Tab-separated table of N, CA and C (backbone and C1' of nucleotides) in Angstrom:
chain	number	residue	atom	x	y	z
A	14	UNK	N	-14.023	-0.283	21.364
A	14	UNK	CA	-15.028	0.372	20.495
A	14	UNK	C	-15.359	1.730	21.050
A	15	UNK	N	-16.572	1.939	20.942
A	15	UNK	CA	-16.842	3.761	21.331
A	15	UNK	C	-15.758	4.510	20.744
A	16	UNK	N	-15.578	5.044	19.781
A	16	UNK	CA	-15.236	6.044	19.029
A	16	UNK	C	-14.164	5.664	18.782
A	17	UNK	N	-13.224	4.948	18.306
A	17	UNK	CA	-11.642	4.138	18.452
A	17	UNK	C	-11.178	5.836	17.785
A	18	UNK	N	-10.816	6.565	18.562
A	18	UNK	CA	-10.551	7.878	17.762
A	18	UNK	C	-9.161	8.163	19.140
A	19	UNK	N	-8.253	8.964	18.453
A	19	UNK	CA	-7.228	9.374	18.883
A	19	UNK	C	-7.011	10.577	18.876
A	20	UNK	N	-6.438	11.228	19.924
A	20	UNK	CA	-6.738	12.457	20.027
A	20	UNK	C	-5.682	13.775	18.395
A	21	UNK	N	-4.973	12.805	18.197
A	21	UNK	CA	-4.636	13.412	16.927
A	21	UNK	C	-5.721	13.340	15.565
A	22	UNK	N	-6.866	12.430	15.753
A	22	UNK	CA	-7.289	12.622	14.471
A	22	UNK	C	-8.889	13.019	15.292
A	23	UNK	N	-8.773	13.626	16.601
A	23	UNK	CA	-9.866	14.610	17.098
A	23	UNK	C	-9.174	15.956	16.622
A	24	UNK	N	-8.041	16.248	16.391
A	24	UNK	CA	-7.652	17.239	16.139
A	24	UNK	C	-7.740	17.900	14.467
A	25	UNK	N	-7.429	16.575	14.019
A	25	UNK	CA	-7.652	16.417	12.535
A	25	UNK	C	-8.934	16.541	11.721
A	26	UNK	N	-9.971	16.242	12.073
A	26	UNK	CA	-11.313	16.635	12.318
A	26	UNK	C	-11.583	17.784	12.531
A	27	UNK	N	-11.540	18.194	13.685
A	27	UNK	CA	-11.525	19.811	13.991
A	27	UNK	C	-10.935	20.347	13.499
A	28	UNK	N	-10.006	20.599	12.536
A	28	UNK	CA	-9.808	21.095	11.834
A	28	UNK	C	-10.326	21.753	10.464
A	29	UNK	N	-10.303	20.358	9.876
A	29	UNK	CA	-11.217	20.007	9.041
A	29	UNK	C	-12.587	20.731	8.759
A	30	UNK	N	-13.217	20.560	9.540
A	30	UNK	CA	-14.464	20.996	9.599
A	30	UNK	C	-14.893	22.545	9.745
A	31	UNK	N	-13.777	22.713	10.524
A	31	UNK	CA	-13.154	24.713	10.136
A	31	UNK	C	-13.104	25.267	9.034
A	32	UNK	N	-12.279	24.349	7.953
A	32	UNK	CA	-12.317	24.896	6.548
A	32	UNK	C	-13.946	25.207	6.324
A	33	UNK	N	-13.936	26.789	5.511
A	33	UNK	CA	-14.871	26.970	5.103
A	33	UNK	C	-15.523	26.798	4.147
A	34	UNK	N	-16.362	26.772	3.580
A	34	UNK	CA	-17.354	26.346	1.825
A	34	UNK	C	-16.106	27.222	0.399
A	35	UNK	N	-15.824	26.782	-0.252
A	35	UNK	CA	-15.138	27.238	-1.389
A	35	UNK	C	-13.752	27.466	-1.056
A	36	UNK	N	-13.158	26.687	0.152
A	36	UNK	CA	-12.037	26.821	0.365
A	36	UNK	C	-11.299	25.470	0.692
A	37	UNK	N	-9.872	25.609	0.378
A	37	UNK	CA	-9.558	24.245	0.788
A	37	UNK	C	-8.558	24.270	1.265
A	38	UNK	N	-7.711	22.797	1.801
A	38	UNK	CA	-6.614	23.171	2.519
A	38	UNK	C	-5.612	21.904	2.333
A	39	UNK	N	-4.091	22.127	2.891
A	39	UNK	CA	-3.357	21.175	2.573
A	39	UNK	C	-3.425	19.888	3.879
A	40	UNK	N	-3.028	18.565	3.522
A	40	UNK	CA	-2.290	18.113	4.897
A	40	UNK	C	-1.158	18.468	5.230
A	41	UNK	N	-0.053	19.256	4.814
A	41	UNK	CA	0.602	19.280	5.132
A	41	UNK	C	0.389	20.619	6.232
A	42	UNK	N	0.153	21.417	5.865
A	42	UNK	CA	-0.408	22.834	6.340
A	42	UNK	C	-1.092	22.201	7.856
A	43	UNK	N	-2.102	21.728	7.347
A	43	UNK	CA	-3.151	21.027	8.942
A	43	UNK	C	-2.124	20.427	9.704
A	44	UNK	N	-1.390	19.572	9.370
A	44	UNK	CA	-0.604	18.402	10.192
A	44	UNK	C	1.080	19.575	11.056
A	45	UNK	N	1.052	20.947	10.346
A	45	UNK	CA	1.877	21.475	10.560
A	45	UNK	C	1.370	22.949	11.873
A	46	UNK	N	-0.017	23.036	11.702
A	46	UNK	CA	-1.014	23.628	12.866
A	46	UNK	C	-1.696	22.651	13.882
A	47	UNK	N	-2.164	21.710	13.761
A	47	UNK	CA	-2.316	20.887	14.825
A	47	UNK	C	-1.734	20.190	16.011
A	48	UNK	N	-0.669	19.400	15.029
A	48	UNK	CA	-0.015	18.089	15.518
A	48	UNK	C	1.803	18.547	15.152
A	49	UNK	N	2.506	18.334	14.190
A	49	UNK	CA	3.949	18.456	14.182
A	49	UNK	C	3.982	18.552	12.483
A	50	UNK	N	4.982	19.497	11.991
A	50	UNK	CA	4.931	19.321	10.639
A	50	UNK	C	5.647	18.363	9.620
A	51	UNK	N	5.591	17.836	8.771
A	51	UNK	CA	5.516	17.228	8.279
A	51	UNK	C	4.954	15.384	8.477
A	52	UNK	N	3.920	15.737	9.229
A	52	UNK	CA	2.900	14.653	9.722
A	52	UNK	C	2.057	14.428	8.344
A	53	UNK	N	1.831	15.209	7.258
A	53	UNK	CA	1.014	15.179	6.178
A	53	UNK	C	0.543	14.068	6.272
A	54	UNK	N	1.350	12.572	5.754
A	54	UNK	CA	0.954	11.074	6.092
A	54	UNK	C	0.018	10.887	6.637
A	55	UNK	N	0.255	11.575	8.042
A	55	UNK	CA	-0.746	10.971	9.216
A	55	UNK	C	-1.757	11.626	9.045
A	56	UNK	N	-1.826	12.656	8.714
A	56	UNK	CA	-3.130	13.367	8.466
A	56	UNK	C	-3.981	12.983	7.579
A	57	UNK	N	-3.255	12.384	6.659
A	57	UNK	CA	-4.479	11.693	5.613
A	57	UNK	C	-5.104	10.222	5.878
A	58	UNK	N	-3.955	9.861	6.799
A	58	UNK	CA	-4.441	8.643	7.280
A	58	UNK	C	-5.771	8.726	8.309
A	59	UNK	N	-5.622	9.744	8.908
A	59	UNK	CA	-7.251	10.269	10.083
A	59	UNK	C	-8.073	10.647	9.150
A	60	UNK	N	-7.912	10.909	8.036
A	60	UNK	CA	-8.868	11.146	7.170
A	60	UNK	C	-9.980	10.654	6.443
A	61	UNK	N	-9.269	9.430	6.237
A	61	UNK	CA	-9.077	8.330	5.479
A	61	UNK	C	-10.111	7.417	6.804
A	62	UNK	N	-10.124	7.566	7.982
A	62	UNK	CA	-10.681	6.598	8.649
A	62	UNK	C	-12.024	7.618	8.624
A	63	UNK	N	-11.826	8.775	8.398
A	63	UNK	CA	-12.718	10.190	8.756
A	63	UNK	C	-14.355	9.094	8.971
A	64	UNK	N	-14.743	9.389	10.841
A	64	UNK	CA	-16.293	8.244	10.452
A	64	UNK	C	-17.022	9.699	10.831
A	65	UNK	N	-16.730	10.527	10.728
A	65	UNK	CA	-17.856	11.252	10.361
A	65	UNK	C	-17.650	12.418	8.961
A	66	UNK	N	-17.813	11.395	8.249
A	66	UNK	CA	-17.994	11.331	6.590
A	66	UNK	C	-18.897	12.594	6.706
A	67	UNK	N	-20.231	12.840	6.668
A	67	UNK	CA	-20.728	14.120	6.399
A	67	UNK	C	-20.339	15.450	7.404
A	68	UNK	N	-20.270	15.470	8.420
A	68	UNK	CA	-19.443	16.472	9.453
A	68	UNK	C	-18.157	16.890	8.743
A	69	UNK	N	-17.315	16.289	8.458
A	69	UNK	CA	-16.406	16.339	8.358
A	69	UNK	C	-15.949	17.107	6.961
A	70	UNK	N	-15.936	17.925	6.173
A	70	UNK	CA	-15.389	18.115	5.229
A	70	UNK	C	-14.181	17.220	4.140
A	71	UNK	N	-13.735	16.658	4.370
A	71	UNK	CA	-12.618	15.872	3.964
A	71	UNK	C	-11.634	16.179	2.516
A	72	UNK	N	-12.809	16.473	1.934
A	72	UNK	CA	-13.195	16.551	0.431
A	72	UNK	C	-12.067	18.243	0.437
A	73	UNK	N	-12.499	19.033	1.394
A	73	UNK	CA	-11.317	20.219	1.276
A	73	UNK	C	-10.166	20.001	1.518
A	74	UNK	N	-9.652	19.131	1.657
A	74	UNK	CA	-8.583	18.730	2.079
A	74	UNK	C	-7.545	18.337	0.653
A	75	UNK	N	-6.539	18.811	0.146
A	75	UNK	CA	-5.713	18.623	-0.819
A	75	UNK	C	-4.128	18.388	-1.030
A	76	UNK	N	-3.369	18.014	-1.672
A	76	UNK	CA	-2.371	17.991	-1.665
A	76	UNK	C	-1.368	19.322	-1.417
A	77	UNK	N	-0.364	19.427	-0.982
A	77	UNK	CA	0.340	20.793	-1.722
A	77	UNK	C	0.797	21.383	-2.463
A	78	UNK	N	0.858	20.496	-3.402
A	78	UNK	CA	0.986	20.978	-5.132
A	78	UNK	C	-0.445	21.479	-5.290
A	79	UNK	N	-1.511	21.569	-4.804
A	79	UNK	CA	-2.914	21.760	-5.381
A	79	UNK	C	-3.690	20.682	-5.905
A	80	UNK	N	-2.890	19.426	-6.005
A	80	UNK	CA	-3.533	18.274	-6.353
A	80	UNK	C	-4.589	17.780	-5.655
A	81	UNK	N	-5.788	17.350	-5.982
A	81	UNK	CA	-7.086	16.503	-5.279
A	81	UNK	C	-5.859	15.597	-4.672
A	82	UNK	N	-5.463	14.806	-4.713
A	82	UNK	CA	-4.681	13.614	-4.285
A	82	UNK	C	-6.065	12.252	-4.327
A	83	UNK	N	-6.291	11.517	-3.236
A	83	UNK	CA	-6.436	10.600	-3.269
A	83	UNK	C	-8.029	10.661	-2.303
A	84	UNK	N	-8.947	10.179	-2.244
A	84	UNK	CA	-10.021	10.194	-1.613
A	84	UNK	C	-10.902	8.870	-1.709
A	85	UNK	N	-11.362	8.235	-0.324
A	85	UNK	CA	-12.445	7.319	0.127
A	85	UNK	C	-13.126	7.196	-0.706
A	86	UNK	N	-13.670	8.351	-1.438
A	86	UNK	CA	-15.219	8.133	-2.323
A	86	UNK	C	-14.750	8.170	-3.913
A	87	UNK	N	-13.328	8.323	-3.973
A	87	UNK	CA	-12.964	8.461	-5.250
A	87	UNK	C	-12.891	9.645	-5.199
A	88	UNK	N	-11.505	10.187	-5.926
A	88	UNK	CA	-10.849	11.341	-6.533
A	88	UNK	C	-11.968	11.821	-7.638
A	89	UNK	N	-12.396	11.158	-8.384
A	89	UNK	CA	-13.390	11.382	-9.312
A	89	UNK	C	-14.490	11.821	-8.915
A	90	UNK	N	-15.020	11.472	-7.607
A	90	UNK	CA	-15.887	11.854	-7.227
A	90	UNK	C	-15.982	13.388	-6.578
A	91	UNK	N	-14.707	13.059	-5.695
A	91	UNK	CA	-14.400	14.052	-5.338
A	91	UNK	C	-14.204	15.390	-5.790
A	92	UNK	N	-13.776	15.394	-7.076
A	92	UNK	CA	-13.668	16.757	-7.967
A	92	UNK	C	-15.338	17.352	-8.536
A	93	UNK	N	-16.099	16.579	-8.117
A	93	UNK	CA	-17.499	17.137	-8.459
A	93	UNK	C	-18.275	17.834	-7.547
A	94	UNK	N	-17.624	17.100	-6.005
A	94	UNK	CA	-17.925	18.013	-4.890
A	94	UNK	C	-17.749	19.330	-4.744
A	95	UNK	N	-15.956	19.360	-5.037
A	95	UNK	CA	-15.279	20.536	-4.490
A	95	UNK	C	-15.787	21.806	-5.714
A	96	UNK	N	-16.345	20.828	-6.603
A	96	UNK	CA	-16.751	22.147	-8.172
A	96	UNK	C	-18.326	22.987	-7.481
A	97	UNK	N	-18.767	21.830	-6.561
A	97	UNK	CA	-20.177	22.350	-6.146
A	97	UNK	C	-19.609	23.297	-5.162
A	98	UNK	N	-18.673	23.155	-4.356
A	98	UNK	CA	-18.402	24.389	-3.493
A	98	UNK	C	-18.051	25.208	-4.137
A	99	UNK	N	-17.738	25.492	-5.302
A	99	UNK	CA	-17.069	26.875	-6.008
A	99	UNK	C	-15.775	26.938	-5.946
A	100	UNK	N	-15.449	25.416	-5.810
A	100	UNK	CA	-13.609	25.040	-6.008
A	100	UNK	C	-13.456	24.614	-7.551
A	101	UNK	N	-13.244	25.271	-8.747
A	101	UNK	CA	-12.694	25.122	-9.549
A	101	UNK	C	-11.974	23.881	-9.754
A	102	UNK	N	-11.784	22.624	-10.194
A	102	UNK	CA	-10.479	21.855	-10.404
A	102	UNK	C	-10.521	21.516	-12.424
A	103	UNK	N	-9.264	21.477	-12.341
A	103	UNK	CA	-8.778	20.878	-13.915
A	103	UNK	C	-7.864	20.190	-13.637
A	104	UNK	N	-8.027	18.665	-13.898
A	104	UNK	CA	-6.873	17.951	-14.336
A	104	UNK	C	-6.871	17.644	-12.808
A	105	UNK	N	-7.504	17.037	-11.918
A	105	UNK	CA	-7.341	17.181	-10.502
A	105	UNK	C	-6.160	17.851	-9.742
A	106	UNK	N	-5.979	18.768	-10.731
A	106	UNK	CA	-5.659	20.103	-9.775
A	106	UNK	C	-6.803	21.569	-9.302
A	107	UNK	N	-6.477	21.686	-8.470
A	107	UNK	CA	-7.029	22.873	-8.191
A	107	UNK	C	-6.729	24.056	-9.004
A	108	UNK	N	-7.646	24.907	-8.997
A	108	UNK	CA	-8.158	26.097	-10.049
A	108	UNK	C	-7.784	27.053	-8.799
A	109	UNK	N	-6.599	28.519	-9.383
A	109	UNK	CA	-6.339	29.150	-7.836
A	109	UNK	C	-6.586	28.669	-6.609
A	110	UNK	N	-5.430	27.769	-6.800
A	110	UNK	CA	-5.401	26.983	-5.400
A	110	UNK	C	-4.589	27.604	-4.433
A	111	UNK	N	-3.604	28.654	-4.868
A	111	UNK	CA	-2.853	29.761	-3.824
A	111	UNK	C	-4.197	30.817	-3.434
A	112	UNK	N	-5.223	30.896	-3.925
A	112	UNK	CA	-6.008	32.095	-3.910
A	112	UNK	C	-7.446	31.130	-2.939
A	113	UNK	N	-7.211	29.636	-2.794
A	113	UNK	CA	-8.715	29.474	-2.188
A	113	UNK	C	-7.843	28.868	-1.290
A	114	UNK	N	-6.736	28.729	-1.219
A	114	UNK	CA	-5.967	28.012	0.422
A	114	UNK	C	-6.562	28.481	1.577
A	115	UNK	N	-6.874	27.909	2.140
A	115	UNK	CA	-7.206	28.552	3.651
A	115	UNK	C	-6.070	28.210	4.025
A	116	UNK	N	-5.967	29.348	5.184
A	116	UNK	CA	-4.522	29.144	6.468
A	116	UNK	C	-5.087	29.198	7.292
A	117	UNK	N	-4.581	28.861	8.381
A	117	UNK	CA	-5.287	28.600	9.570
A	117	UNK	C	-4.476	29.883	10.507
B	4	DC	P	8.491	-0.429	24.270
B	4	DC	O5'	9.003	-1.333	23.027
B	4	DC	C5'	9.940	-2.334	23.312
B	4	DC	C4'	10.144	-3.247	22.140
B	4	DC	C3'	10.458	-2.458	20.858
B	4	DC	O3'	11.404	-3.197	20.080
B	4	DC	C1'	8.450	-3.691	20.570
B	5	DA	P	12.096	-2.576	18.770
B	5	DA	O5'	11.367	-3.423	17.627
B	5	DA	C5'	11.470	-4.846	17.622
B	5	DA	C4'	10.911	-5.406	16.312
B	5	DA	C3'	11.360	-4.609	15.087
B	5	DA	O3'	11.569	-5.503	13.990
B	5	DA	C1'	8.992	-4.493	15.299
B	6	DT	P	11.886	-4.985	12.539
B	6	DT	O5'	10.473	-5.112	11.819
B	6	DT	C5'	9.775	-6.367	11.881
B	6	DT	C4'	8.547	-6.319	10.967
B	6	DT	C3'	8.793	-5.607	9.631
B	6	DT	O3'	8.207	-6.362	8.573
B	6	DT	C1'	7.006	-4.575	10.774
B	7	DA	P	8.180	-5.816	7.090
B	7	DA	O5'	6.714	-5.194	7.009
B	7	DA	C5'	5.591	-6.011	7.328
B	7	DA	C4'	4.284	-5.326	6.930
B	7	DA	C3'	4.340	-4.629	5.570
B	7	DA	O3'	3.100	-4.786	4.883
B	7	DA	C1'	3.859	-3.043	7.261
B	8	DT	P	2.881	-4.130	3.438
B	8	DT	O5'	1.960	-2.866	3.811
B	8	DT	C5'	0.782	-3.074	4.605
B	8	DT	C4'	-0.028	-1.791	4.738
B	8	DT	C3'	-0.096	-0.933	3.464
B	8	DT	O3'	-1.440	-0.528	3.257
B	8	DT	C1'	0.631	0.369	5.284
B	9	DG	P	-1.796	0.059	1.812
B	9	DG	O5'	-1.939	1.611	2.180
B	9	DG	C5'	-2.908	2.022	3.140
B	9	DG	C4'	-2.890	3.527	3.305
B	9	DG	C3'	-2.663	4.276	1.978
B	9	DG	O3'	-3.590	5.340	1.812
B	9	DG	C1'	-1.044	4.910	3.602
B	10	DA	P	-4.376	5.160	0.328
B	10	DA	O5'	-4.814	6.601	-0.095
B	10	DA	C5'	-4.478	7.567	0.737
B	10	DA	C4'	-4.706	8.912	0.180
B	10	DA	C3'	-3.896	9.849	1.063
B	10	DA	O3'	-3.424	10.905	0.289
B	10	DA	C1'	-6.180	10.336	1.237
B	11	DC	P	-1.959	10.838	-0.391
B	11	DC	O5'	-1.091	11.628	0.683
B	11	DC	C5'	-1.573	12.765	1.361
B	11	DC	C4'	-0.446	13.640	1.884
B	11	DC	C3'	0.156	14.580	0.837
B	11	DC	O3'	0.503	15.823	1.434
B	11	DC	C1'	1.827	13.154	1.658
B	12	DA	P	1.226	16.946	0.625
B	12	DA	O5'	2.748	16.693	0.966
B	12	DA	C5'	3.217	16.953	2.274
B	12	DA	C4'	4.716	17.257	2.269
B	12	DA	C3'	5.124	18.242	1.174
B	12	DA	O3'	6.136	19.105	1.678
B	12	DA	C1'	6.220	16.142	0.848
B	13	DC	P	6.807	20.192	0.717
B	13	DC	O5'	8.238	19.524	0.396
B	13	DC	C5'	8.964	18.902	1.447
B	13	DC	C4'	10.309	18.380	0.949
B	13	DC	C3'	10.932	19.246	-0.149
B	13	DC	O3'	12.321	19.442	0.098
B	13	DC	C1'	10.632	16.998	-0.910
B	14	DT	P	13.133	20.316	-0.954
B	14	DT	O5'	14.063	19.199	-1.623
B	14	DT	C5'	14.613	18.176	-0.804
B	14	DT	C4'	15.472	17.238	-1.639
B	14	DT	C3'	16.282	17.954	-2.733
B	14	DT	O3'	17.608	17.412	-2.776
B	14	DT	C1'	14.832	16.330	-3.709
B	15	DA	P	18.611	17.900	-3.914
B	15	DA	O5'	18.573	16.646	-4.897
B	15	DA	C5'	18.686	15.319	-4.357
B	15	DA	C4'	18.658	14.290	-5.488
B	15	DA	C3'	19.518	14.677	-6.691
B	15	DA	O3'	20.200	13.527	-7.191
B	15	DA	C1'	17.263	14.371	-7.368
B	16	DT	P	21.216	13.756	-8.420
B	16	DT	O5'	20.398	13.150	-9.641
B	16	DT	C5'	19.773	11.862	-9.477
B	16	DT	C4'	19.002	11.499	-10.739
B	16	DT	C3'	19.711	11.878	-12.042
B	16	DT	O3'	19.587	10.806	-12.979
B	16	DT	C1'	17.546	12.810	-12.023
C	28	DA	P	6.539	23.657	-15.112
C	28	DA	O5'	6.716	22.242	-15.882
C	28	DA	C5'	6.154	22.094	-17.190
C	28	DA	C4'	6.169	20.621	-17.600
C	28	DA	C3'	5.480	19.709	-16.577
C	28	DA	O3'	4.803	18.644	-17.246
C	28	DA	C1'	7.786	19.139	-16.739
C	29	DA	P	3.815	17.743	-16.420
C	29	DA	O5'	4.701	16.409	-16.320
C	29	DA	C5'	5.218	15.808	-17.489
C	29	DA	C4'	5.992	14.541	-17.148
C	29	DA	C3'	5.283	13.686	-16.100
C	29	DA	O3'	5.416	12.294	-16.441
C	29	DA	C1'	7.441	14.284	-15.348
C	30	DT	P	4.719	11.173	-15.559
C	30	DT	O5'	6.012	10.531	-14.872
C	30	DT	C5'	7.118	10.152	-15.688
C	30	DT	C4'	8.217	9.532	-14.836
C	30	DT	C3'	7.708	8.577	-13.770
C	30	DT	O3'	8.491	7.377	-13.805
C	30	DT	C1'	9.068	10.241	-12.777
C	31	DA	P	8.288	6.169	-12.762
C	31	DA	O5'	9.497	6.411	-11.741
C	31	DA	C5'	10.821	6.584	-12.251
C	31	DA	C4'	11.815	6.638	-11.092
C	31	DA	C3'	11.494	5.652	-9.973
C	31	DA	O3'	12.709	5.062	-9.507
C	31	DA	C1'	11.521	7.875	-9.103
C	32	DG	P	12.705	3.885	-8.441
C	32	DG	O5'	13.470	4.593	-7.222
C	32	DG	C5'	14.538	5.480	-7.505
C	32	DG	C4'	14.943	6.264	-6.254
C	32	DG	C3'	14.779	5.449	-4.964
C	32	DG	O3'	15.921	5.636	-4.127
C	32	DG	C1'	13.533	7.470	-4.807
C	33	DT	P	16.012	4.930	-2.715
C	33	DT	O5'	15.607	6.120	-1.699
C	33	DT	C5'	16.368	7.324	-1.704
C	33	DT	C4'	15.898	8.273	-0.609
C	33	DT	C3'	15.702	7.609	0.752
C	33	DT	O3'	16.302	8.413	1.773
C	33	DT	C1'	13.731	8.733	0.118
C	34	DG	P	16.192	7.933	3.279
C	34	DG	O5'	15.111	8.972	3.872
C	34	DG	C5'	15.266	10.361	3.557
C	34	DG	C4'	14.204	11.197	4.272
C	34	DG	C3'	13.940	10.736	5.711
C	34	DG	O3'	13.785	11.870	6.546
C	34	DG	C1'	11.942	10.656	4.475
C	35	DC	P	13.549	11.691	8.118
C	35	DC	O5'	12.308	12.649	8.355
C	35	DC	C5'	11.214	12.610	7.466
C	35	DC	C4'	9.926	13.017	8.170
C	35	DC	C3'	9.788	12.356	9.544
C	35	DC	O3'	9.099	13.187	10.450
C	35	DC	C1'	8.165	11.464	8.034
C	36	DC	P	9.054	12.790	11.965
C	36	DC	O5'	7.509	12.450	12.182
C	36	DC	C5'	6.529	13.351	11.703
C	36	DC	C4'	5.147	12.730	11.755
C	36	DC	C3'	4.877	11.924	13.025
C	36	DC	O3'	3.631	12.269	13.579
C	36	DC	C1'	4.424	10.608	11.097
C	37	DA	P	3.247	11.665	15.012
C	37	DA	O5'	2.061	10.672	14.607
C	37	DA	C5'	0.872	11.234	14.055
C	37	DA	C4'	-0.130	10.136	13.699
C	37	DA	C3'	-0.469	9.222	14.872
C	37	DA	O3'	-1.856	8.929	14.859
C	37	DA	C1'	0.393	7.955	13.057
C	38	DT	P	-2.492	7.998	15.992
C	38	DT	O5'	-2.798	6.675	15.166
C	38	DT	C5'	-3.356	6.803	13.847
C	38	DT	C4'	-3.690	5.453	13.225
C	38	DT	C3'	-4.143	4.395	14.226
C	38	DT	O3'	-5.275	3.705	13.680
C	38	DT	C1'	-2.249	3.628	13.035
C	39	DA	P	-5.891	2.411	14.463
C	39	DA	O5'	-5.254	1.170	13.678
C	39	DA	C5'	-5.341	1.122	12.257
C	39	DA	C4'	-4.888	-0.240	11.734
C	39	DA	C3'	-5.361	-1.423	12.582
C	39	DA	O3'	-5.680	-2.536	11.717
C	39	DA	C1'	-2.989	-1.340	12.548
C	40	DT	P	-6.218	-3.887	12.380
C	40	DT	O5'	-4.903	-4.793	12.446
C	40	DT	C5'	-4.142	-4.975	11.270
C	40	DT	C4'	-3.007	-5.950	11.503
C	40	DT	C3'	-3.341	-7.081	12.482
C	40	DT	O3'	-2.843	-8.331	11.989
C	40	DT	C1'	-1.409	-5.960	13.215
DNA sequence: CATATGACACTAT
DNA sequence: AATAGTGCCATAT
């Protein structure tokens, strides 16, 4: 117990939480600056355990097509968040999603 | 150590 | 453009 956290999804986190308000980012992108690229998988999987749910941004986090993809609280939910940050989505895609990418 | 799972990515059809 | 199949990596069991 005490934090069952691995230092790849301490990394994944920190990341995370970098993204700024109205911006979002890929796993593949994160998993390709952190850890090794094409880790995407794994990155959503640290995500996915993400226990610090409010710290954590998560919600910026997207596919690389621009797709919401898949989220803990619901995709549905999720697209109401990212609209409150001033992330645009239609069709759970992202709205200039080349133009709000963050890069790291 | 091997198998199964998953908030993905890419290529082929 | 949409769908299906395959590959990749980390974690859980």
């Amino acid at each position: 117990m005490k934090k069952d956290i691995t230092i790849f999804q301490k990394k994944v986190y920190n990341a995370a939480s970098l993204i700024p308000k109205g911006k979002v980012s890929t796993y593949a992108l994160l998993a390709a600056v952190i850890a090794r690229p094409g880790a995407a998988r794994a990155v959503g999987n640290a995500l996915n355990k993400n226990p610090y749910a409010p710290k954590v941004p998560c919600h910026r986090v997207v596919k690389s097509d621009g797709c919401i993809g898949g989220f803990a609280s619901g995709s549905k939910n999720k697209r109401e968040i990212l609209k409150t940050e001033g992330v645009l989505v239609n069709k759970n895609k992202i709205v200039d999603f080349e133009n709000k990418l963050y890069k790291f």
